[in-house]
CSV table of C-alpha atoms and ligand atoms in Angstrom, one decimal:
chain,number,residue,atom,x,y,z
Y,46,UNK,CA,0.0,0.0,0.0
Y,47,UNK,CA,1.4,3.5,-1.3
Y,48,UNK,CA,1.6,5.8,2.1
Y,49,UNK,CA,-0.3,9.1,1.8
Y,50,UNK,CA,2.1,11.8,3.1
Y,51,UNK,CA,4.5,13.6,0.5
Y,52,UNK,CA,7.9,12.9,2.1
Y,53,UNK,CA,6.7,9.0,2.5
Y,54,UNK,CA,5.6,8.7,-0.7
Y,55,UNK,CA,8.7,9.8,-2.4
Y,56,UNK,CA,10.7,7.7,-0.1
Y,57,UNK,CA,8.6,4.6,-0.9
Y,58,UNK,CA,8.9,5.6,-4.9
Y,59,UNK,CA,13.1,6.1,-4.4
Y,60,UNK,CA,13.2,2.7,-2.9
Y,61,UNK,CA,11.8,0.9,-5.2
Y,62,UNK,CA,13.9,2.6,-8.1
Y,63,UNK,CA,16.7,1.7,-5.9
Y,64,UNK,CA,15.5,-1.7,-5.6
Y,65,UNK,CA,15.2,-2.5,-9.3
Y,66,UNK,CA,18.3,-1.2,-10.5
Y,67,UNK,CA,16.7,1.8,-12.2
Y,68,UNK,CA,17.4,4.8,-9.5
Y,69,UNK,CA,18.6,7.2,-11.6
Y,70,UNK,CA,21.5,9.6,-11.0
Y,71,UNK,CA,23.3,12.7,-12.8
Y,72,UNK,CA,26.7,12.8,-13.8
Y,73,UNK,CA,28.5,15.9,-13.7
Y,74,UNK,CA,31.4,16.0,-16.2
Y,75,UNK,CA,33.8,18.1,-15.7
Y,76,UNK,CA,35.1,18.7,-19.4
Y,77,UNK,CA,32.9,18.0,-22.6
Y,78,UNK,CA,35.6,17.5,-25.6
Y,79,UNK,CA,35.1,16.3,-29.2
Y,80,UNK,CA,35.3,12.3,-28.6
Y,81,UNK,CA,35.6,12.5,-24.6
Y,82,UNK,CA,34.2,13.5,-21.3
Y,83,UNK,CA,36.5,14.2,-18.1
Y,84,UNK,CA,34.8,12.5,-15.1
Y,85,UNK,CA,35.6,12.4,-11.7
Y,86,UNK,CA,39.5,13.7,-13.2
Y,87,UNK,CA,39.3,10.6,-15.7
Y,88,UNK,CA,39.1,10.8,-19.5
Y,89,UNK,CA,36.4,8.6,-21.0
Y,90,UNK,CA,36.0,8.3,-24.5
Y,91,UNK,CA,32.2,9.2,-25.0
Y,92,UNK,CA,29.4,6.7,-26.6
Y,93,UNK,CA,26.9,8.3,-24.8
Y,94,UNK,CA,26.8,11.4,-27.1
Y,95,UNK,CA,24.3,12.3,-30.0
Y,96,UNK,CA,26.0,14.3,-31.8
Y,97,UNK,CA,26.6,12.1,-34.5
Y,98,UNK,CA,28.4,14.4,-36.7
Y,99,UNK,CA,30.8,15.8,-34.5
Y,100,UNK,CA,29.4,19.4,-34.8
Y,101,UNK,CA,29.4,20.3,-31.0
Y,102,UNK,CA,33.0,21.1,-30.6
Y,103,UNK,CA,33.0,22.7,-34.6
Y,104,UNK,CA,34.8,26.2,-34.4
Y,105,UNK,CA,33.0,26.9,-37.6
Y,106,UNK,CA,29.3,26.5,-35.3
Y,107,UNK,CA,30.9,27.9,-32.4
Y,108,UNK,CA,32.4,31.3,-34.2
Y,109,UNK,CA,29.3,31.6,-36.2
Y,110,UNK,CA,27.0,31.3,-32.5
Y,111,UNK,CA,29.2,34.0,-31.3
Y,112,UNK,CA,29.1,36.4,-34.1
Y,113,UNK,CA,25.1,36.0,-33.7
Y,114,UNK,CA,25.2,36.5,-30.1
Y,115,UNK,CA,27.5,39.7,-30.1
Y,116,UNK,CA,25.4,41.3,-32.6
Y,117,UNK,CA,21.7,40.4,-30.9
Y,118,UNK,CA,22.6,39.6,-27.2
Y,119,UNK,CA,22.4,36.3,-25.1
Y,120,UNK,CA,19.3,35.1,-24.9
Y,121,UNK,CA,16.1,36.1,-27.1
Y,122,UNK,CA,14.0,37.7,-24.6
Y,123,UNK,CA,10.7,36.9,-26.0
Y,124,UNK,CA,8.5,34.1,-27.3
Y,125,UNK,CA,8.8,33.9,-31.2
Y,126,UNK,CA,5.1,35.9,-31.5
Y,127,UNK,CA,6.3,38.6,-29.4
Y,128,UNK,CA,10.1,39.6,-30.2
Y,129,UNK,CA,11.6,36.3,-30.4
Y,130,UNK,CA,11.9,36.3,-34.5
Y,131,UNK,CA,14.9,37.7,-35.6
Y,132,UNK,CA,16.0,37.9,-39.4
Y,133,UNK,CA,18.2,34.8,-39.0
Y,134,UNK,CA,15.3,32.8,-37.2
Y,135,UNK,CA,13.5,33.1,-40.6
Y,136,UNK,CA,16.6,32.3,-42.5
Y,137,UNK,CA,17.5,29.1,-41.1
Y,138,UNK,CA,13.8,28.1,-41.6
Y,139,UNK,CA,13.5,29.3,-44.8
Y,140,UNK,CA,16.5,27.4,-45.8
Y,141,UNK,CA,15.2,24.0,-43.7
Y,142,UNK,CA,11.8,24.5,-45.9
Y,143,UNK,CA,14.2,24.3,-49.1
Y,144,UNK,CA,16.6,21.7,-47.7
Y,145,UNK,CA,13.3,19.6,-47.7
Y,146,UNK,CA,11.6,20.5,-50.5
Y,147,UNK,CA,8.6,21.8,-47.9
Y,148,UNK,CA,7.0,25.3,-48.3
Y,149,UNK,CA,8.3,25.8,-44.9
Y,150,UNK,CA,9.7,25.1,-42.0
Y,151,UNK,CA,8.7,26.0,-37.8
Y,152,UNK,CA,11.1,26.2,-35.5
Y,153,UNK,CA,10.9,24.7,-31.5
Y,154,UNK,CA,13.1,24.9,-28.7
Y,155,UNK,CA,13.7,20.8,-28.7
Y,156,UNK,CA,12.5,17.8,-30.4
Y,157,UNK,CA,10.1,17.2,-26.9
Y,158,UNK,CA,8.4,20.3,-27.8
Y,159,UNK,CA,8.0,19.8,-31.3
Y,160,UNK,CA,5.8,16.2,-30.4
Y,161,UNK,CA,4.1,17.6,-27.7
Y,162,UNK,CA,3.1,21.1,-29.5
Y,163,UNK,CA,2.2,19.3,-32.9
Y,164,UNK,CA,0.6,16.4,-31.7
Y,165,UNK,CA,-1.9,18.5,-29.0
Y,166,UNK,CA,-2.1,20.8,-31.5
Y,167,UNK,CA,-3.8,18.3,-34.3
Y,168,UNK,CA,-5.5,15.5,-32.6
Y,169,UNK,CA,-8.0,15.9,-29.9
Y,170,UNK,CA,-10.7,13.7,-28.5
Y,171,UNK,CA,-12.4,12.5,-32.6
Y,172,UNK,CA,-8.7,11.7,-33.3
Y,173,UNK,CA,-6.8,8.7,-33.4
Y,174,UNK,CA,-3.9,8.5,-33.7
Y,175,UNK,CA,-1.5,5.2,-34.5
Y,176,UNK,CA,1.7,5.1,-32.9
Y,177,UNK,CA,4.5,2.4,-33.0
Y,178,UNK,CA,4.8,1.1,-29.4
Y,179,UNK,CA,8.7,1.9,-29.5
Y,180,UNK,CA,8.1,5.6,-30.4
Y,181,UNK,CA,9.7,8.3,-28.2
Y,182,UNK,CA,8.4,9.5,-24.6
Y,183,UNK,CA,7.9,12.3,-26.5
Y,184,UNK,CA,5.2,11.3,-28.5
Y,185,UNK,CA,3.4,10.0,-26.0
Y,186,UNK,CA,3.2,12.7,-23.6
Y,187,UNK,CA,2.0,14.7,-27.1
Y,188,UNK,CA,-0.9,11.8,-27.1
Y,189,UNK,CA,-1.7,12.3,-23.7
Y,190,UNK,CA,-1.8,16.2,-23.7
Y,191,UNK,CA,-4.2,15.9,-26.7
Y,192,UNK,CA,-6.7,13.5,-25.1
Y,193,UNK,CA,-6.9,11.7,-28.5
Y,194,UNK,CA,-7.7,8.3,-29.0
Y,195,UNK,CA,-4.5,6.1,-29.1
Y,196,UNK,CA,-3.6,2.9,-30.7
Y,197,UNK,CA,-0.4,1.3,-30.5
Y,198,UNK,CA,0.7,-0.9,-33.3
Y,199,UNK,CA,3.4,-3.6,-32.8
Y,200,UNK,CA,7.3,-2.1,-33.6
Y,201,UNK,CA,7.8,-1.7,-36.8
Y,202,UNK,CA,4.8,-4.0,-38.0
Y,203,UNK,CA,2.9,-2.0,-40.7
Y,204,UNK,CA,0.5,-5.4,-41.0
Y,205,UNK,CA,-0.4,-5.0,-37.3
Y,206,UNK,CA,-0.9,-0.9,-38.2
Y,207,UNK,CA,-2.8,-2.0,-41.0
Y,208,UNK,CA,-5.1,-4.2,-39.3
Y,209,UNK,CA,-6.0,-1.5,-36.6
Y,210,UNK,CA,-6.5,0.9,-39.5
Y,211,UNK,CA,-8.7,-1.1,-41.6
Y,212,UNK,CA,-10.6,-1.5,-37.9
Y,213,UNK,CA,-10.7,2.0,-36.7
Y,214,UNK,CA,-13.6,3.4,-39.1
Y,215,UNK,CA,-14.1,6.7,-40.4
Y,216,UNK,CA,-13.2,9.8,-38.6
Y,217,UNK,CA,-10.0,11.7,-38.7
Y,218,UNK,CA,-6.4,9.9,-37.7
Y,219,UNK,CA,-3.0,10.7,-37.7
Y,220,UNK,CA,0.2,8.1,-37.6
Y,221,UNK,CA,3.2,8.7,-36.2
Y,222,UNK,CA,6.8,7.1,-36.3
Y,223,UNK,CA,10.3,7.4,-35.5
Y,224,UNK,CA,12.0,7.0,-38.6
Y,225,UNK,CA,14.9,5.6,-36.5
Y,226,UNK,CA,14.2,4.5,-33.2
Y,227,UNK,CA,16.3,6.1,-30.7
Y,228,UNK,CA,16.8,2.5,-28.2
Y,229,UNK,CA,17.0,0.4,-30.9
Y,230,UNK,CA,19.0,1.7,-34.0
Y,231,UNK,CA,16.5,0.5,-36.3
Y,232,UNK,CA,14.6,1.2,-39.5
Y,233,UNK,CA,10.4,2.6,-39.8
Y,234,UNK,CA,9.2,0.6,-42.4
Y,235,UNK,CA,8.0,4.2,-44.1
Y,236,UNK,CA,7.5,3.0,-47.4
Y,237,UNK,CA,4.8,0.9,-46.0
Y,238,UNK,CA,3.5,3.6,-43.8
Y,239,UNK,CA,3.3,6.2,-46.0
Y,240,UNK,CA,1.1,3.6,-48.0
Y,241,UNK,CA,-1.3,2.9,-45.6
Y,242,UNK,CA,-1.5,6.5,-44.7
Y,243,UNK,CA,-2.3,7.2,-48.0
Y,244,UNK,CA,-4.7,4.6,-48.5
Y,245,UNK,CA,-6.5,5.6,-45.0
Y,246,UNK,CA,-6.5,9.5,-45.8
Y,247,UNK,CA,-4.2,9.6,-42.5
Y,248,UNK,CA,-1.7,12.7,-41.5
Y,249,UNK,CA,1.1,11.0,-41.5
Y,250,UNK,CA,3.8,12.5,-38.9
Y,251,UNK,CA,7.4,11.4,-39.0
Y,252,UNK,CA,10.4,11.7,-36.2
Y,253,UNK,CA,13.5,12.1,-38.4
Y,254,UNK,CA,15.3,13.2,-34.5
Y,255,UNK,CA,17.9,10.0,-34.9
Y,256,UNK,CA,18.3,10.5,-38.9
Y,257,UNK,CA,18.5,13.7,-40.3
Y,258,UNK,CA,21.9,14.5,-41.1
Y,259,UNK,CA,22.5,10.7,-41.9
Y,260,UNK,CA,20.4,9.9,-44.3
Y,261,UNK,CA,18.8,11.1,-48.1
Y,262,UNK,CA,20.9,13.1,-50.4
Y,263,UNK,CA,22.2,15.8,-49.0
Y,264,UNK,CA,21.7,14.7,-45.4
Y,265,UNK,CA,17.6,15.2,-45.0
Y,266,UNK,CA,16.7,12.3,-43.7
Y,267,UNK,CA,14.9,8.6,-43.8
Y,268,UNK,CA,12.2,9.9,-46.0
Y,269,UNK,CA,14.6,11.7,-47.8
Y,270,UNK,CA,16.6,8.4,-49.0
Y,271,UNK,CA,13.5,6.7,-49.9
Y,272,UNK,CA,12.3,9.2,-52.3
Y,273,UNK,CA,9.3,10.2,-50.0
Y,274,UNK,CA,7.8,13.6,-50.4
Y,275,UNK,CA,4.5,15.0,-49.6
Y,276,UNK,CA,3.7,11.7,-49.2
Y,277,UNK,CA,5.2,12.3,-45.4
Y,278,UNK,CA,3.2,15.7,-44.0
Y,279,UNK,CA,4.9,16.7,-41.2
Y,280,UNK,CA,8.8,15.9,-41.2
Y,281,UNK,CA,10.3,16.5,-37.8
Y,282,UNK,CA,13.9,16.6,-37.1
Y,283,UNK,CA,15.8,17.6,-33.9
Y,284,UNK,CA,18.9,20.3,-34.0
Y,285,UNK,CA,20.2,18.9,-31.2
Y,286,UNK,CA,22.1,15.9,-32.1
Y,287,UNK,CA,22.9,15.6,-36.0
Y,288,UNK,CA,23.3,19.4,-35.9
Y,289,UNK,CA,25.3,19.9,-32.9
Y,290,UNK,CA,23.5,22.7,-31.2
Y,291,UNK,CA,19.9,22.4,-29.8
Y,292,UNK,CA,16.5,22.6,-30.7
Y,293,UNK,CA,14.0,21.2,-33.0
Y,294,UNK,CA,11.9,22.3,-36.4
Y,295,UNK,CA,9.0,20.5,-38.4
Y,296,UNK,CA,8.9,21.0,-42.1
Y,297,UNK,CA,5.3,20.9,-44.4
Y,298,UNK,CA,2.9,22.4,-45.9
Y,299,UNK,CA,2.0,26.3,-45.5
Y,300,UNK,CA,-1.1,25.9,-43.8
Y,301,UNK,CA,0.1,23.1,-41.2
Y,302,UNK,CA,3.0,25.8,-40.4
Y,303,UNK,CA,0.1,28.6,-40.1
Y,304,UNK,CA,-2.0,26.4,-37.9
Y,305,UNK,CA,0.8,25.1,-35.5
Y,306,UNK,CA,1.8,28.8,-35.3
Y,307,UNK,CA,-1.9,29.5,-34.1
Y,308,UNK,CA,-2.1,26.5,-32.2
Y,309,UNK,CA,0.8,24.5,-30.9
Y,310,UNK,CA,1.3,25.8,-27.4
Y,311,UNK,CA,4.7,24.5,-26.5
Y,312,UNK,CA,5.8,26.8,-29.7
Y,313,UNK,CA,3.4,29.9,-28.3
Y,314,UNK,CA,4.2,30.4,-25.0
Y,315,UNK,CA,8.2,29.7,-24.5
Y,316,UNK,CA,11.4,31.8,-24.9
Y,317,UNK,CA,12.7,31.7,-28.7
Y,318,UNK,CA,15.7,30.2,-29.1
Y,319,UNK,CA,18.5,31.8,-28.5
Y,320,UNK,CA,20.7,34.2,-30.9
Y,321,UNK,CA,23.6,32.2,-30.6
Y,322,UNK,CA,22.0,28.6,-31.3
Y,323,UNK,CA,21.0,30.2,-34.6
Y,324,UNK,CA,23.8,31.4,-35.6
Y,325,UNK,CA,25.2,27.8,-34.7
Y,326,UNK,CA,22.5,25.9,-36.5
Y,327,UNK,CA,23.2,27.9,-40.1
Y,328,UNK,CA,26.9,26.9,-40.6
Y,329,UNK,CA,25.7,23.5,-39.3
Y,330,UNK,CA,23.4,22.9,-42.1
Y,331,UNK,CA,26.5,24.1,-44.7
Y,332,UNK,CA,28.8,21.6,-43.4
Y,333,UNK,CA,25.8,18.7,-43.2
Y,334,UNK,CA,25.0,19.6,-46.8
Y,335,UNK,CA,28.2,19.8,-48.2
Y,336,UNK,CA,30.9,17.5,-46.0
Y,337,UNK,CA,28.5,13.8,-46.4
Y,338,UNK,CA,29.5,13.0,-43.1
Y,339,UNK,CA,26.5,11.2,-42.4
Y,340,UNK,CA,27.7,8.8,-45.2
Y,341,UNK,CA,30.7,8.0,-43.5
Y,342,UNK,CA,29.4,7.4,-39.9
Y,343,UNK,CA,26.7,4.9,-41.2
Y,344,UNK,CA,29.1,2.8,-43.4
Y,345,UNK,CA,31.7,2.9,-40.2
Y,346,UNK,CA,28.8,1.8,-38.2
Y,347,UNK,CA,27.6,-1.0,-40.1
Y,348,UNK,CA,31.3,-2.8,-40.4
Y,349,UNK,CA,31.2,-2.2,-36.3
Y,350,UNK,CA,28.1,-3.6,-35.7
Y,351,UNK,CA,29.5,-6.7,-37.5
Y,352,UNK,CA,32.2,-6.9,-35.8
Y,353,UNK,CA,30.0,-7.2,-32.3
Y,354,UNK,CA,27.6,-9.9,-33.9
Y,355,UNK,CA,31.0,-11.6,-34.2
Y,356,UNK,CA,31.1,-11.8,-30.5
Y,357,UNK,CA,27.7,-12.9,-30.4
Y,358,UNK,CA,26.5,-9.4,-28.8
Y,359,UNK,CA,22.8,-9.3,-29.1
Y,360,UNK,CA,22.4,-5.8,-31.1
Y,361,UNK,CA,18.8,-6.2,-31.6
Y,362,UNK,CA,17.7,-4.6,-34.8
Y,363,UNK,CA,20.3,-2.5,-35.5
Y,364,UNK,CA,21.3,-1.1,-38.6
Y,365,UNK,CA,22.5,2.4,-37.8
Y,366,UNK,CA,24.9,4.3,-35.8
Y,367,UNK,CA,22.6,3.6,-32.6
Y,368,UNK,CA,23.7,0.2,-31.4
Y,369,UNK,CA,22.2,-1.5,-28.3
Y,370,UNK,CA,23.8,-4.1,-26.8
Y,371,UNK,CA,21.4,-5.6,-24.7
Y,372,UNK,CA,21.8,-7.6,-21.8
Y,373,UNK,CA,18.4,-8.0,-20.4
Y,374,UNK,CA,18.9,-7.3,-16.4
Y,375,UNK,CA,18.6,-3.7,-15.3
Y,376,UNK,CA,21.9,-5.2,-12.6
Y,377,UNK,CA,23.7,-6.6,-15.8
Y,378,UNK,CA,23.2,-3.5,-17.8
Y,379,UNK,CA,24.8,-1.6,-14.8
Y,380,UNK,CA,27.7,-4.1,-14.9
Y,381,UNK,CA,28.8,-3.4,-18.2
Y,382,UNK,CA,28.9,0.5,-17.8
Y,383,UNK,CA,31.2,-0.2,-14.8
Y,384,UNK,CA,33.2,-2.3,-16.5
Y,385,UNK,CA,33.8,0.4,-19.5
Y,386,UNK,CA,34.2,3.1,-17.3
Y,387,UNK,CA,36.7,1.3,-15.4
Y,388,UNK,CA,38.2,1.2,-18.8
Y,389,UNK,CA,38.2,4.6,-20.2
Y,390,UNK,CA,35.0,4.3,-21.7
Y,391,UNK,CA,31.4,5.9,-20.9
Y,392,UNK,CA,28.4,4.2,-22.7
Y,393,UNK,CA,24.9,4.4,-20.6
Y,394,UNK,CA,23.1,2.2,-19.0
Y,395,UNK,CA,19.7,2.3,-20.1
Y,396,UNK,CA,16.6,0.4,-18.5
Y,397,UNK,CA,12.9,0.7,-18.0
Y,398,UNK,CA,11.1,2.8,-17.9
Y,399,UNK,CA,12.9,3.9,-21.2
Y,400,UNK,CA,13.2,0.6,-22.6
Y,401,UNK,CA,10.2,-2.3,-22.2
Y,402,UNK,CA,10.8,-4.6,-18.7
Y,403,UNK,CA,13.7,-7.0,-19.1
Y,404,UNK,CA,15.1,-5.0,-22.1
Y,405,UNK,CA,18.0,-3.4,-20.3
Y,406,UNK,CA,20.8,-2.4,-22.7
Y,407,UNK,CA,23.8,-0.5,-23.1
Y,408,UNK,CA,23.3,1.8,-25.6
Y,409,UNK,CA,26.4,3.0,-27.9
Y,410,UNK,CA,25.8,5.9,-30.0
Y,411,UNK,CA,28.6,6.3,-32.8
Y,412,UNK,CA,29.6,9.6,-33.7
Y,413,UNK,CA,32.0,11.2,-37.1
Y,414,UNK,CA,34.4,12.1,-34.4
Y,415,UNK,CA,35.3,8.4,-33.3
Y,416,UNK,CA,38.4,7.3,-35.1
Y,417,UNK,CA,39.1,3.3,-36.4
Y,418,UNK,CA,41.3,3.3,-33.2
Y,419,UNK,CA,38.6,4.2,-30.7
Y,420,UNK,CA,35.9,1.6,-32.2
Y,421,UNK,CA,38.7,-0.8,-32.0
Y,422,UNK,CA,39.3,0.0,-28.3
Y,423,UNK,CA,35.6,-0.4,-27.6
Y,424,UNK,CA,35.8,-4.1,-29.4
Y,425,UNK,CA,38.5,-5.3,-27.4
Y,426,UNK,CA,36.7,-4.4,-24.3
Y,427,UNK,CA,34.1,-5.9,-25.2
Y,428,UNK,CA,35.7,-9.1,-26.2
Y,429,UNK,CA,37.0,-9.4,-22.9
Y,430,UNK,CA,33.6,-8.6,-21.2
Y,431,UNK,CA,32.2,-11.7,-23.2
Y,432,UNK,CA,35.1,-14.3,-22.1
Y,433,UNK,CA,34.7,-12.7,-18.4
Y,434,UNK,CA,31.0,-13.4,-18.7
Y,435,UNK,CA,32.2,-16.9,-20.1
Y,436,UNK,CA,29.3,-16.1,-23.0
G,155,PLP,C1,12.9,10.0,-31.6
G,155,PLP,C2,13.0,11.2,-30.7
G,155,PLP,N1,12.2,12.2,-30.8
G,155,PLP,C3,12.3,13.3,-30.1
G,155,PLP,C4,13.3,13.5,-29.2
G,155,PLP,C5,13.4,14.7,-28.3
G,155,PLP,O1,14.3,15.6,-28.9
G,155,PLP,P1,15.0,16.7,-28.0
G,155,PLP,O2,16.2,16.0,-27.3
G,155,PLP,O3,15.5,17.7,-29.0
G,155,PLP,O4,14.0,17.2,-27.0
G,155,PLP,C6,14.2,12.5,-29.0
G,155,PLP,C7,15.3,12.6,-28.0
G,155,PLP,O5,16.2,11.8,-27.9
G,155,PLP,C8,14.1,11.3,-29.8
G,155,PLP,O6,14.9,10.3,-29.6
């Protein structure tokens, strides 16, 4: 029985995380370089990061943030209604809309407020919407907020989505996917989806957070590379991971812009973004548009993740630079971020509630920056973890 008073209650909650092997904790590093972090005085070369290009540390993003900033000021002391629009915030969108082949493009302050904002903003109680059960926190809470009707297809099944389509009846419905799921590493079967959405009269919504700046042509994403257009409504891609700075934008139609402007609160009623993020974010989108850097990190990826099937790692589904290695226990999971951090490397831990019960993982997120040398490191390591664990 849960007690009743405050200080109980979070006492009982804490001791069961702590019980379970999911209490979380915060770790604060004291350096933050390209393919490192400095913790607790030790140098540990980072899996943990998303910056999958290696645009963080880039003194091309960081001079152009700081030529922004000087000229407007630190922060952007409005909301993007009120003052928080400057000439440069229309200019990166505009040049997202064109990037994408969209008539425009809306800015957020992160990826969690794009979801949330677009999704509250569309669907409301007459709505279903159709979500893959591995989809981001993200999209959920958006679900939630918008008091829709939700139905969660199996991961990455577009029969299962079918079925629950051709069951669902008339009446307005919007689908949403990750395009690459964030735990996983894996692949939205969007060729399907965008069929079904087609054939349903469905909005069809897609996450690109985990593949912009990997895939298509010139870096715009899953859809991108398979040759979907307005097929896909509403593209949303995050800024702060691929890009290297922070942030979030969705890119579509005119009047799905001019609604969400009218409509999506999490885009009305917050601080824009500040100066120097934008200035960041344009010579981030030149060096993702010209350098094809996402075409090197996925073919390095892919010759990794063989590598690890070699030592009969369980990667899951893989197929990108987001490679799980999952061990099941929460304890386990914990195990094997000790044992790399004892050995110069930091690669999270990650269990429920963010993965499904008995799903545990470590999760290694490959960036540009690694070098041949580091990826080997991190093999070797886990060699040695597998004949320790006598597996
Ligand atoms: C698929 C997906 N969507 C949205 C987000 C949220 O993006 P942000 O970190 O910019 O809030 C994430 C974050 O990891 C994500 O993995």
């Amino acid at each position: 029985m849960t007690p009743n008073n405050w200080h109980d209650v979070m006492q009982h909650h804490l001791v069961l995380k702590k019980r379970d092997s999911s209490y979380r904790t915060l770790l604060p590093i004291e350096e933050n370089r390209e393919r490192t972090i400095v913790y607790e005085g030790q140098e540990l070369l980072n899996f943990a990061s998303n910056d999958y290009l290696g645009l963080c540390h880039d003194a091309r993003l960081v001079a152009a943030g700081c030529r922004e900033a000087q000229r407007w000021g630190a922060g952007s002391g409005a909301s993007r209604l009120v003052t928080g629009t400057t000439r440069a915030t229309v200019e990166f969108e505009e040049r997202l809309a064109s990037w994408h082949g969209r008539e425009r493009a809306l800015l957020f302050n992160s990826g969690y407020h794009a979801n949330i904002g677009v999704l509250a903003a569309l669907a409301s109680r007459d709505t279903v919407v159709f979500t893959d059960k591995l989809n981001h926190a993200s999209i959920y809470d958006g679900i939630v907020l918008s008091r829709c009707v939700m139905k969660r297809y199996r991961h990455g099944d577009a029969a299962d989505l079918e079925s629950q389509l051709e069951k669902s009846g008339a009446g307005r419905k919007i689908i949403i996917t990750d395009a690459v799921f964030s735990m996983e590493g894996d692949l939205a079967p969007l060729m399907e989806i965008a069929r079904l959405a087609k054939q349903h009269g469905a909005l069809l919504i897609v996450d690109e957070a985990h593949s912009v700046g990997l895939f298509g042509p010139e870096g715009q994403g899953l859809a991108a590379s398979l040759g979907l257009g307005d097929e896909v409504d509403i593209i949303m891609g995050t800024l702060g991971k691929s890009f290297g700075g922070c942030g979030a934008y969705i890119a579509a139609r005119t009047e799905i812009v001019e609604y969400l402007i009218n409509h999506a609160r999490s885009f009305i009623f917050t601080t824009a973004l500040p100066p120097f993020v934008i200035g960041a974010l344009h010579a981030a989108l030149d060096i993702i548009m010209n350098e094809k850097r996402g075409d090197q990190l996925l073919r390095r990826a892919a010759n990794f993740l063989k590598s690890l099937q070699h030592l009969a790692l369980d990667t899951g589904l893989s197929s990108t630079q987001i490679i799980p290695l999952i061990v099941k226990e929460n304890g386990a999971a914990l195990e094997l971020m000790d044992f790399l951090r004892k050995n110069g490397v930091y690669a999270p831990a990650i269990r429920p509630p963010t993965v499904p019960q008995g799903q545990a993982r470590i999760r290694l997120s490959l960036s540009y920056s690694h070098t041949e040398r580091d990826l080997k490191r991190l093999h070797n390591l886990l060699e040695q973890w597998q004949i320790r664990s006598g597996s």
